[in-house]
Short mmCIF file of C-alpha atoms in Angstrom, two decimals:
data_model
loop_
_atom_site.label_atom_id
_atom_site.label_comp_id
_atom_site.label_asym_id
_atom_site.label_seq_id
_atom_site.Cartn_x
_atom_site.Cartn_y
_atom_site.Cartn_z
CA MET A 22 150.80 99.95 114.33
CA PHE A 23 147.25 101.36 114.71
CA GLU A 24 146.13 101.16 118.26
CA HIS A 25 142.74 99.71 118.98
CA HIS A 26 142.18 102.01 122.01
CA ASP A 27 141.72 104.82 119.59
CA LEU A 28 138.73 102.92 117.94
CA ASP A 29 135.91 104.92 119.67
CA ARG A 30 137.60 108.28 118.86
CA GLN A 31 138.03 107.18 115.19
CA ILE A 32 134.39 105.96 114.80
CA ALA A 33 133.07 109.18 116.52
CA PHE A 34 135.29 111.16 113.95
CA LEU A 35 133.86 109.24 111.00
CA LYS A 36 130.19 109.56 112.16
CA GLY A 37 130.60 113.28 112.54
CA ILE A 38 131.70 113.81 108.94
CA GLU A 39 129.18 111.11 107.47
CA THR A 40 126.92 112.55 104.73
CA GLU A 41 124.35 111.03 102.36
CA GLU A 42 126.81 110.62 99.66
CA ASN A 43 129.67 109.10 101.60
CA ARG A 44 127.49 107.00 104.11
CA GLU A 45 128.28 103.70 102.52
CA LEU A 46 132.03 104.20 102.32
CA VAL A 47 132.20 105.59 105.95
CA GLU A 48 130.31 102.47 107.19
CA GLU A 49 132.66 100.43 105.28
CA ILE A 50 135.73 102.02 106.98
CA ILE A 51 133.97 101.74 110.39
CA TYR A 52 133.47 97.95 109.62
CA ASP A 53 137.07 97.66 108.96
CA LEU A 54 137.94 99.49 112.20
CA ALA A 55 135.67 97.34 114.29
CA GLU A 56 136.92 93.99 112.84
CA PRO A 57 140.50 92.92 112.78
CA ILE A 58 141.89 95.29 110.22
CA GLN A 59 142.85 93.99 106.86
CA LYS A 60 145.07 95.99 104.56
CA ALA A 61 143.11 95.00 101.47
CA SER A 62 139.84 96.46 102.78
CA ILE A 63 141.52 99.79 103.62
CA ALA A 64 143.19 99.87 100.28
CA GLU A 65 139.90 99.42 98.54
CA ALA A 66 138.16 102.10 100.74
CA PHE A 67 141.04 104.36 100.12
CA TYR A 68 140.75 104.01 96.31
CA GLN A 69 136.97 104.69 96.23
CA LEU A 70 137.41 107.71 98.49
CA SER A 71 140.03 109.11 96.15
CA GLU A 72 137.62 109.13 93.30
CA LEU A 73 135.01 110.99 95.35
CA LYS A 74 136.95 113.69 97.15
CA GLU A 75 136.43 116.23 94.37
CA LYS A 76 132.58 115.78 94.73
CA GLU A 77 132.41 116.11 98.53
CA PRO A 78 134.95 118.28 100.32
CA GLU A 79 134.57 116.47 103.72
CA ILE A 80 135.62 113.32 101.81
CA GLU A 81 139.16 114.71 102.30
CA ASP A 82 139.13 114.12 106.02
CA VAL A 83 137.99 110.49 105.52
CA LEU A 84 140.68 110.15 102.94
CA GLU A 85 143.28 111.25 105.29
CA LEU A 86 142.15 108.87 107.92
CA ALA A 87 142.16 105.96 105.34
CA GLU A 88 145.64 106.84 104.13
CA ARG A 89 147.06 107.00 107.54
CA LEU A 90 145.55 103.67 108.54
CA TYR A 91 146.87 102.39 105.23
CA GLU A 92 150.48 103.37 106.08
CA GLU A 93 150.37 102.40 109.79
CA LEU A 94 149.46 98.72 108.97
CA ASP A 95 152.63 96.78 108.91
CA TRP A 96 152.42 94.58 105.78
CA PRO A 97 155.89 94.22 104.24
CA ASP A 98 154.94 92.22 101.09
CA PRO A 99 153.59 94.42 98.38
CA GLU A 100 152.57 91.39 96.29
CA ARG A 101 150.46 89.92 98.98
CA THR A 102 148.92 93.30 99.53
CA TRP A 103 147.90 93.59 96.00
CA SER A 104 146.62 90.04 95.75
CA LEU A 105 144.39 90.56 98.87
CA THR A 106 143.19 93.78 97.51
CA GLN A 107 142.16 91.92 94.25
CA ALA A 108 140.49 89.14 96.30
CA PHE A 109 138.52 91.71 98.38
CA GLN A 110 137.35 93.39 95.19
CA GLU A 111 136.36 90.08 93.56
CA GLU A 112 134.41 89.02 96.74
CA LYS A 113 132.70 92.38 96.93
CA GLU A 114 131.68 92.04 93.20
CA ARG A 115 130.44 88.44 93.78
CA ARG A 116 128.15 89.56 96.57
CA LYS A 117 126.89 92.76 95.14
CA ALA A 118 123.30 92.92 94.05
CA LEU A 119 122.13 94.18 90.61
CA PRO A 120 122.38 97.98 90.18
CA ASP A 121 118.74 98.61 90.92
CA GLY A 122 118.46 95.93 93.60
CA THR A 123 116.94 92.63 93.05
CA ASP A 124 114.26 90.40 94.51
CA ARG A 125 116.39 87.31 95.29
CA ALA A 126 113.41 85.06 95.91
CA MET A 127 111.77 85.78 92.63
CA GLN A 128 115.18 85.50 90.88
CA LEU A 129 116.00 82.07 92.15
CA GLN A 130 112.41 80.81 91.91
CA SER A 131 112.45 81.63 88.24
CA TYR A 132 115.72 79.95 87.74
CA PHE A 133 115.08 76.76 89.71
CA LEU A 134 111.42 76.33 88.67
CA GLY A 135 112.17 76.57 84.92
CA GLY A 136 112.97 73.56 82.65
CA SER A 137 111.59 70.04 82.30
CA GLU A 138 110.20 67.93 85.03
CA THR A 139 113.45 66.07 85.24
CA GLU A 140 115.36 69.36 85.79
CA LEU A 141 112.77 70.30 88.41
CA GLU A 142 113.44 67.06 90.35
CA VAL A 143 117.22 67.65 90.20
CA ASN A 144 116.86 71.30 91.38
CA PHE A 145 114.49 70.12 94.17
CA LYS A 146 117.10 67.70 95.52
CA ARG A 147 119.86 70.27 95.15
CA LEU A 148 118.06 73.03 97.05
CA CYS A 149 117.11 70.50 99.83
CA ASN A 150 120.83 69.74 100.16
CA MET A 151 121.52 73.37 100.30
CA GLU A 152 118.88 73.72 103.02
CA ALA A 153 120.74 71.20 105.13
CA GLN A 154 124.07 73.11 104.54
CA VAL A 155 122.28 76.34 105.75
CA TYR A 156 120.89 74.66 108.69
CA GLN A 157 124.47 73.14 109.74
CA ALA A 158 125.99 76.45 109.25
CA GLN A 159 123.51 78.39 111.38
CA PHE A 160 123.07 75.77 114.18
CA GLY A 161 126.10 73.64 114.07
CA GLU A 162 124.03 70.40 113.81
CA ASP A 163 122.37 68.20 111.15
CA LEU A 164 118.97 68.97 109.90
CA GLN A 165 116.54 66.23 110.98
CA PRO A 166 114.02 64.96 108.38
CA GLY A 167 111.06 66.13 110.30
CA ASP A 168 112.29 69.78 110.13
CA ARG A 169 112.79 69.99 106.55
CA VAL A 170 110.71 72.24 104.43
CA GLN A 171 110.03 69.30 102.10
CA THR A 172 108.23 67.42 105.09
CA GLU A 173 106.16 70.50 105.95
CA ILE A 174 104.88 70.85 102.30
CA CYS A 175 104.27 67.10 102.18
CA GLN A 176 101.99 67.27 105.36
CA GLN A 177 100.23 70.27 103.91
CA MET A 178 99.31 68.22 100.74
CA LEU A 179 98.77 64.82 102.21
CA GLY A 180 97.53 65.62 105.83
CA LYS A 181 99.26 65.64 109.15
CA ARG A 182 97.78 62.45 110.55
CA PRO A 183 100.43 60.96 112.82
CA ILE A 184 102.59 58.41 111.13
CA TYR A 185 102.09 55.87 114.04
CA GLU A 186 98.40 55.85 113.20
CA LEU A 187 99.12 55.13 109.70
CA TYR A 188 101.53 52.23 110.47
CA PRO A 189 100.31 50.74 113.76
CA GLU A 190 102.36 47.59 113.23
CA ALA A 191 105.54 49.46 112.49
CA ASP A 192 104.87 51.59 115.52
CA ALA A 193 104.42 48.53 117.67
CA ARG A 194 107.83 47.39 116.49
CA GLY A 195 109.30 50.74 117.57
CA LEU A 196 110.25 51.84 114.09
CA PHE A 197 109.25 55.58 114.83
CA GLU A 198 111.18 55.82 118.14
CA GLY A 199 114.26 57.42 116.59
CA THR A 200 114.57 59.85 113.63
CA TYR A 201 112.62 58.87 110.53
CA ASP A 202 111.64 60.40 107.19
CA ASP A 203 108.17 61.50 107.70
CA ALA A 204 107.53 62.48 104.06
CA ALA A 205 108.89 59.26 102.66
CA TRP A 206 106.65 57.12 104.89
CA ARG A 207 103.67 59.43 104.14
CA GLU A 208 104.23 59.02 100.44
CA ARG A 209 104.43 55.21 100.69
CA TYR A 210 101.15 55.10 102.64
CA TYR A 211 99.19 57.22 100.10
CA PHE A 212 100.87 56.23 96.82
CA GLY A 213 102.17 52.75 97.79
CA THR A 214 100.76 49.19 97.17
CA ALA A 215 100.87 46.72 100.08
CA ILE A 216 102.68 43.58 99.65
CA ALA A 217 100.37 40.51 100.06
CA GLY A 218 101.15 38.83 103.28
CA GLY A 219 103.71 41.47 104.30
CA HIS A 220 103.77 43.92 107.18
CA ASP A 221 102.10 47.21 107.06
CA TRP A 222 105.35 49.11 106.33
CA GLU A 223 106.28 46.90 103.35
CA ARG A 224 104.74 48.94 100.53
CA THR A 225 105.90 49.46 96.95
CA LEU A 226 105.71 53.15 95.81
CA ARG A 227 103.73 53.55 92.61
CA GLU A 228 106.15 56.05 90.88
CA SER A 229 104.36 55.59 87.50
CA ASP A 230 100.91 56.50 88.97
CA PRO A 231 99.73 59.78 87.27
CA GLU A 232 98.33 60.82 90.61
CA TYR A 233 101.74 60.37 92.37
CA GLN A 234 103.51 62.23 89.48
CA ARG A 235 101.16 65.31 90.01
CA TYR A 236 101.75 65.24 93.62
CA ARG A 237 105.53 64.92 93.17
CA LYS A 238 105.66 67.80 90.70
CA GLN A 239 103.60 70.11 93.05
CA LEU A 240 105.81 69.00 96.09
CA CYS A 241 108.94 70.08 94.09
CA GLN A 242 107.57 73.33 92.93
CA ARG A 243 106.12 74.36 96.29
CA THR A 244 109.34 73.37 98.13
CA ILE A 245 111.63 75.27 95.75
CA GLU A 246 109.32 78.19 95.94
CA THR A 247 109.43 78.18 99.85
CA LEU A 248 113.13 77.54 100.12
CA CYS A 249 114.01 80.36 97.75
CA ALA A 250 111.81 82.68 99.69
CA ALA A 251 113.07 81.69 103.06
CA TYR A 252 116.71 81.35 102.33
CA GLY A 253 117.48 83.37 99.10
CA GLU A 254 120.52 85.11 100.11
CA GLU A 255 122.00 81.99 101.85
CA ILE A 256 121.37 79.79 98.64
CA TRP A 257 122.93 82.60 96.59
CA GLN A 258 126.12 82.29 98.45
CA TYR A 259 126.40 78.54 97.67
CA LEU A 260 126.17 78.95 93.99
CA PRO A 261 129.22 79.13 91.80
CA ARG A 262 130.08 82.57 90.51
CA GLU A 263 129.49 81.61 86.89
CA GLU A 264 126.00 80.37 87.73
CA GLN A 265 125.31 83.57 89.71
CA GLN A 266 126.26 85.59 86.56
CA THR A 267 123.94 83.56 84.39
CA ILE A 268 121.07 83.99 86.73
CA GLN A 269 121.70 87.82 87.02
CA ARG A 270 121.72 88.13 83.20
CA ARG A 271 118.75 85.87 82.50
CA HIS A 272 116.56 86.34 85.50
CA PRO A 273 116.55 90.08 86.53
CA TYR A 274 113.92 90.98 88.97
CA PRO A 275 114.51 94.74 89.78
CA ALA A 276 113.15 95.41 93.34
CA PHE A 277 112.88 98.33 95.73
CA GLN A 278 111.59 98.49 99.36
CA ALA A 279 110.33 101.50 101.27
CA GLY A 280 109.13 100.76 104.81
CA LYS A 281 107.12 97.64 104.73
CA TRP A 282 106.35 97.84 101.02
CA LYS A 283 108.50 95.98 98.50
CA CYS A 284 107.94 96.57 94.76
CA VAL A 285 109.12 93.98 92.13
CA LEU A 286 109.19 94.48 88.42
CA ILE A 287 108.17 91.72 86.17
CA LEU A 288 109.93 92.50 82.75
CA PRO A 289 108.64 91.03 79.53
CA GLY A 290 109.35 87.46 78.98
CA GLN A 291 109.83 86.83 82.78
CA THR A 292 107.70 84.22 84.85
CA TYR A 293 105.60 85.19 87.81
CA GLY A 294 102.69 83.95 90.00
CA ARG A 295 102.20 80.82 92.00
CA SER A 296 105.16 78.45 91.17
CA HIS A 297 106.01 80.81 88.29
CA CYS A 298 103.48 79.33 86.26
CA LEU A 299 102.69 82.43 84.14
CA GLN A 300 104.87 84.32 81.73
CA ASN A 301 104.62 88.05 81.02
CA LYS A 302 104.08 88.27 77.27
CA GLY A 303 103.28 91.94 77.38
CA GLU A 304 104.27 95.23 79.20
CA THR A 305 106.43 95.42 82.26
CA LEU A 306 104.43 94.72 85.42
CA ALA A 307 105.00 96.02 89.10
CA GLU A 308 104.00 93.81 91.87
CA PHE A 309 103.59 94.98 95.56
CA TYR A 310 104.30 92.84 98.70
CA ASP A 311 103.60 93.50 102.36
CA CYS A 312 106.87 92.73 104.30
CA SER A 313 105.40 93.36 107.66
CA VAL A 314 103.63 89.96 107.84
CA SER A 315 104.98 86.73 109.53
CA LYS A 316 108.24 85.67 108.06
CA GLU A 317 107.28 82.02 108.62
CA THR A 318 104.21 82.36 106.62
CA PHE A 319 105.40 84.76 103.99
CA PRO A 320 109.25 84.91 103.94
CA ALA A 321 109.51 87.20 101.01
CA GLY A 322 106.49 89.12 101.91
CA GLN A 323 102.67 88.72 101.20
CA PHE A 324 101.58 89.43 97.58
CA VAL A 325 99.03 92.15 97.50
CA SER A 326 98.55 93.78 93.93
CA ARG A 327 99.96 93.73 90.48
CA TYR A 328 99.88 96.75 88.10
CA TYR A 329 101.27 97.71 84.61
CA LEU A 330 104.29 99.86 85.16
CA GLN A 331 103.00 102.39 82.64
CA THR A 332 99.70 102.64 84.64
CA LEU A 333 101.54 103.84 87.71
CA CYS A 334 103.97 106.21 85.96
CA THR A 335 101.69 108.15 83.69
CA SER A 336 98.45 110.07 84.09
CA ASP A 337 96.71 108.19 81.08
CA PHE A 338 94.58 106.27 83.66
CA GLY A 339 94.07 108.57 86.48
CA SER A 340 96.84 110.06 88.65
CA SER A 341 100.33 108.81 88.59
CA LEU A 342 101.95 107.44 91.82
CA LYS A 343 104.14 110.56 91.81
CA GLU A 344 101.10 112.85 91.64
CA MET A 345 99.56 110.98 94.35
CA ALA A 346 102.58 111.22 96.54
CA GLU A 347 102.79 115.07 95.92
CA GLN A 348 99.10 115.43 96.74
CA GLY A 349 99.46 113.39 99.99
CA THR A 350 96.69 111.09 99.32
CA GLY A 351 98.81 107.84 99.56
CA PHE A 352 97.96 104.86 97.42
CA CYS A 353 95.30 102.15 98.44
CA LEU A 354 96.30 98.84 97.10
CA ASP A 355 93.10 96.77 98.46
CA GLY A 356 90.09 98.68 99.82
CA GLU A 357 89.01 95.59 101.84
CA VAL A 358 92.42 95.69 103.85
CA PRO A 359 92.86 99.06 105.74
CA SER A 360 96.67 98.16 106.25
CA TRP A 361 97.22 97.70 102.59
CA ARG A 362 97.56 101.35 101.91
CA ILE A 363 100.99 103.00 101.22
CA ASP A 364 101.38 106.34 102.85
CA SER A 365 102.70 109.47 101.31
CA ALA A 366 106.36 109.17 102.45
CA GLU A 367 106.75 105.67 101.35
CA LEU A 368 104.86 106.19 98.08
CA ALA A 369 107.20 109.15 97.18
CA ALA A 370 110.28 106.85 97.43
CA ILE A 371 108.52 104.01 95.51
CA ALA A 372 107.25 106.42 92.83
CA ASP A 373 110.65 107.95 92.32
CA TRP A 374 112.15 104.45 91.80
CA LEU A 375 109.47 103.33 89.47
CA GLU A 376 109.82 106.61 87.45
CA GLN A 377 113.45 105.91 87.04
CA GLN A 378 112.79 102.33 85.62
CA TYR A 379 110.04 103.66 83.42
CA GLN A 380 112.32 106.12 81.92
CA LYS A 381 115.07 103.60 81.39
CA GLU A 382 112.52 101.45 79.67
CA GLN A 383 111.30 104.43 77.40
CA ASN A 384 114.95 105.16 76.48
CA VAL A 385 115.58 101.66 75.29
CA MET A 386 112.27 101.64 73.27
CA GLU A 387 113.29 104.95 71.65
CA ARG A 388 116.54 103.33 70.52
CA GLU A 389 114.87 100.34 69.14
CA PRO A 390 112.43 100.45 66.16
CA ALA A 391 108.93 99.23 67.15
CA PHE A 392 108.33 97.48 63.93
CA ALA A 393 110.56 96.29 60.96
CA GLU A 394 110.75 98.91 58.11
CA ALA A 395 108.07 98.28 55.50
CA LYS A 396 108.47 98.68 51.81
CA PRO A 397 106.41 101.55 50.07
CA GLY A 398 102.67 100.65 49.98
CA GLU A 399 103.07 97.66 52.52
CA ARG A 400 101.39 97.57 55.83
CA THR A 401 103.29 96.65 59.11
CA GLU A 402 101.60 94.39 61.62
CA PRO A 403 102.03 94.44 65.45
CA ASP A 404 103.75 91.60 67.20
CA PRO A 405 100.98 88.92 67.69
CA ALA A 406 102.39 88.27 71.28
CA ARG A 407 101.62 91.72 72.27
CA SER A 408 98.11 91.75 70.53
CA ALA A 409 97.13 88.50 72.53
CA GLU A 410 97.44 90.30 75.85
CA THR A 411 94.41 91.18 77.57
CA THR A 412 94.98 95.08 77.04
CA GLU A 413 93.22 97.76 74.94
CA ARG A 414 94.66 100.71 73.11
CA THR A 415 93.13 104.13 72.79
CA SER A 416 93.10 106.04 69.50
CA SER A 417 96.28 107.61 70.63
CA GLY A 418 98.01 104.37 71.16
CA THR A 419 98.13 104.49 74.97
CA LEU A 420 98.20 101.13 76.69
CA LEU A 421 95.42 100.70 79.14
CA PRO A 422 95.40 97.94 81.76
CA GLU A 423 92.42 95.68 82.41
CA LYS A 424 89.53 97.77 83.55
CA SER A 425 90.76 99.05 86.91
CA GLY A 426 94.49 98.93 85.91
CA VAL A 427 95.21 96.13 88.39
CA ILE A 428 95.69 92.54 87.43
CA ARG A 429 94.96 90.01 90.17
CA THR A 430 95.85 86.34 89.41
CA ARG A 431 96.62 85.12 92.94
#
């Protein structure tokens, strides 16, 4: 059996042969060494290393180590070994992000905020239950009503006046000495009708009141938006695999981060903006977020600017991001905020990623005809959805963004 006193030597050996190409696989083996070793994990690492050994000569050394560990582990049941290897692979696939990375917050927000108002309420309650599960898993205790995101949003909308001031009679009776649902009490105060001759806490909620319905819709939207931003990855793990696959297929939000800057693509047809109230009916958009800000205030980063992807990747409207990076000028996202400037190193990484996304998009467009074929003498018309966008086209047909090339809607 493998002796754990060799752990430091083995890790040092692996670190010594680590390269850019094999880094992920080396780290995976180190993880298996540091944790209680499972043959399934070693088998998976061994399989991947076998495929790469011709590309990277030093992989051979890692392959030998993985093979020796694989043989030294005493696991007499081949069928059990195979089943665990399969389980490991399935779990890895389930946790794997989209090929280009994805912005989990945007992805889940788009998914849970879509649909009718009835579905919105159902998703709101579902995510609030997940929030309680996440809290229980992290802290080993139940989430109190006063600590819920829903309560915080409710207080932002209705005010933070203490409940005991709203219900002095109930306070005198000691109804607020233990735990209580702050949001429910606050809603009944502002949207409830007092019962004639009753106590101050005896109020009937006017659920059919249009003002209450507007409040409730905004509460659901803002709570869902905040929970997805704060606990995106945790919520993702609670979703069934079939639902994850549906979300990945229908709500892809390719994302890339370099330093403190995160860039997210909004593909045609996708929603975006506050509570995802906008839909992209035109060209692909690129949003920039500052991730160095307070996580409590902006869990998924603070939105800064939004541009058309074509504007950033071509020279049709000034220099492209790649040209700016090569020139060492960096990229200013907002002249009024000095810190909202992407330096050359981070810009180069972002520009390369955006260029890859743009080329993929162009390749798809080349394979798909722009308009249906017309009969001789007939004229083809562009898609009215594209014409409705606030964009212009030059005589050469190049898409130009609104004025400065940046769209600001928040």
